[in-house]
Coordinates of C-alpha atoms in Angstrom, one line a residue:
X1 CA 13.5 10.6 -18.3
X2 CA 12.3 12.3 -21.4
X3 CA 13.0 16.0 -21.7
X4 CA 10.2 16.5 -23.8
X5 CA 7.6 14.5 -25.8
X6 CA 6.9 14.5 -29.6
X7 CA 4.6 12.8 -31.4
X8 CA 5.2 12.1 -34.9
X9 CA 2.1 11.4 -36.6
X10 CA 3.5 10.1 -39.9
X11 CA 5.0 7.3 -37.8
X12 CA 1.9 6.7 -35.9
X13 CA -0.6 4.0 -36.9
X14 CA -3.2 5.4 -38.8
X15 CA -5.7 2.5 -39.1
X16 CA -8.8 3.4 -37.3
X17 CA -9.9 0.0 -36.8
X18 CA -6.9 -1.2 -35.0
X19 CA -7.4 -4.2 -32.4
X20 CA -6.4 -4.0 -28.8
X21 CA -3.0 -5.8 -29.4
X22 CA -2.1 -2.8 -32.2
X23 CA -3.2 -0.1 -29.6
X24 CA -0.9 -1.6 -26.8
X25 CA 1.8 -1.7 -29.4
X26 CA 1.3 2.0 -30.2
X27 CA 0.7 2.7 -26.6
X28 CA 4.4 1.2 -25.8
X29 CA 6.1 2.5 -28.8
X30 CA 4.6 5.9 -29.5
X31 CA 2.1 6.7 -27.1
X32 CA -1.5 7.9 -27.3
X33 CA -2.5 11.7 -27.3
X34 CA -5.2 12.1 -24.9
X35 CA -6.6 15.3 -22.9
X36 CA -5.7 14.9 -19.2
X37 CA -8.0 16.4 -16.7
X38 CA -6.0 17.4 -13.4
X39 CA -7.5 18.0 -10.1
X40 CA -6.4 21.6 -10.1
X41 CA -5.7 23.6 -13.0
X42 CA -6.9 23.1 -16.9
X43 CA -7.2 20.1 -19.3
X44 CA -4.2 19.7 -21.1
X45 CA -3.2 17.8 -24.1
X46 CA -0.6 15.1 -23.2
X47 CA 0.8 12.0 -24.8
X48 CA 0.6 8.6 -22.3
X49 CA 2.8 5.8 -22.7
X50 CA 2.4 2.3 -21.4
X51 CA 5.7 0.7 -19.8
X52 CA 5.5 -3.0 -19.1
X53 CA 8.6 -3.0 -16.4
X54 CA 7.7 -1.2 -14.1
X55 CA 4.0 -1.5 -15.2
X56 CA 3.0 2.2 -15.3
X57 CA 1.4 4.6 -17.7
X58 CA 3.2 7.8 -17.7
X59 CA 3.3 11.2 -19.4
X60 CA 5.5 14.4 -19.2
X61 CA 4.1 17.2 -17.3
X62 CA 4.5 20.7 -16.9
X63 CA 8.5 21.5 -16.9
X64 CA 9.2 18.4 -18.3
X65 CA 8.9 16.2 -15.2
X66 CA 7.6 12.6 -15.9
X67 CA 4.8 11.8 -14.2
X68 CA 3.0 8.2 -13.8
X69 CA 0.5 6.3 -12.2
X70 CA 1.5 2.4 -11.1
X71 CA -0.9 0.1 -12.8
X72 CA -0.4 -2.4 -10.1
X73 CA -2.4 -0.1 -7.4
X74 CA -5.2 0.5 -10.1
X75 CA -8.3 -1.1 -8.6
X76 CA -11.1 0.4 -10.8
X77 CA -11.6 1.8 -14.4
X78 CA -14.7 3.9 -14.8
X79 CA -16.2 5.3 -18.1
X80 CA -18.6 8.1 -18.3
X81 CA -22.0 7.9 -20.1
X82 CA -24.0 10.1 -22.1
X83 CA -27.5 9.9 -23.4
X84 CA -28.5 13.6 -23.7
X85 CA -27.6 17.0 -22.3
X86 CA -29.6 16.0 -19.2
X87 CA -28.8 12.4 -19.0
X88 CA -25.2 12.0 -18.5
X89 CA -22.7 11.0 -15.7
X90 CA -18.8 11.7 -15.4
X91 CA -16.7 8.8 -14.1
X92 CA -15.2 11.1 -11.6
X93 CA -15.8 14.8 -9.7
X94 CA -12.4 15.9 -11.8
X95 CA -14.6 16.1 -14.8
X96 CA -17.2 18.4 -13.4
X97 CA -14.8 21.7 -13.6
X98 CA -13.8 21.3 -17.1
X99 CA -16.0 18.3 -19.0
X100 CA -18.4 18.6 -21.5
X101 CA -21.5 16.3 -21.0
X102 CA -21.5 15.4 -24.9
X103 CA -18.2 14.1 -24.5
X104 CA -18.7 11.9 -21.5
X105 CA -18.6 8.8 -23.3
X106 CA -14.8 9.8 -24.4
X107 CA -14.0 10.1 -20.6
X108 CA -12.1 7.5 -18.5
X109 CA -10.9 7.4 -14.7
X110 CA -8.4 5.1 -13.4
X111 CA -8.8 4.8 -9.7
X112 CA -5.9 4.0 -7.3
X113 CA -6.6 1.6 -4.3
X114 CA -6.7 3.2 -1.0
X115 CA -6.5 6.9 -2.1
X116 CA -9.7 8.4 -3.5
X117 CA -7.7 11.7 -4.2
X118 CA -5.2 9.7 -6.8
X119 CA -6.5 9.0 -10.2
X120 CA -5.6 9.5 -13.7
X121 CA -8.8 11.2 -15.4
X122 CA -8.5 11.3 -19.1
X123 CA -10.6 11.9 -22.5
X124 CA -9.6 9.6 -25.4
X125 CA -9.7 10.9 -28.9
X126 CA -12.0 8.2 -30.2
X127 CA -14.7 5.6 -28.7
X128 CA -12.3 3.0 -30.1
X129 CA -9.6 4.0 -28.1
X130 CA -11.9 4.2 -25.4
X131 CA -12.8 0.5 -25.9
X132 CA -8.9 -0.6 -26.6
X133 CA -7.6 1.1 -23.7
X134 CA -9.9 -0.7 -21.2
X135 CA -9.2 -3.9 -23.2
X136 CA -5.4 -3.6 -22.7
X137 CA -5.5 -2.5 -19.0
X138 CA -8.1 -5.3 -18.0
X139 CA -5.6 -7.6 -19.7
X140 CA -2.6 -6.4 -17.6
X141 CA -3.3 -5.0 -14.6
X142 CA -3.5 -7.6 -11.7
X143 CA -6.5 -7.4 -9.7
X144 CA -8.5 -5.1 -11.5
X145 CA -12.4 -5.6 -11.5
X146 CA -14.1 -5.7 -15.0
X147 CA -14.7 -2.1 -16.1
X148 CA -18.3 -0.9 -15.8
X149 CA -19.9 2.2 -17.2
X150 CA -20.9 4.6 -14.6
X151 CA -24.5 3.3 -14.6
X152 CA -23.2 -0.1 -13.7
X153 CA -23.8 -1.7 -17.2

């Protein structure tokens, strides 16, 4: 278990046009910085990492405690959409508290089967990170339905 997590930006890949395979390697080896939206409390910067055995996305929470979501139980990936200040949709209700409409395209929610109160709700740093995370998860998560935007596209 990690006592803390530090992301050395000098060692992180800086190529903004990395493909899903490079993104997956980065997610496993270094992690990706996101903003995690909790059900209670304020959004906070976190580094998420991918573990292939067991199949999990994990991060270090408050107090240095390792937290994770079991990807074998993830049944859906939903991303937000933004057209204008009046035409946007969040991928889950968690974003209504601290989300901003103009950032809805950067929001992703991973839903866990059988528990509508358990999800991983996050804001990615770039639209490319959104696309790459979805591609990686669709390739490795069993029984995952193809991702749809909130409006069904």
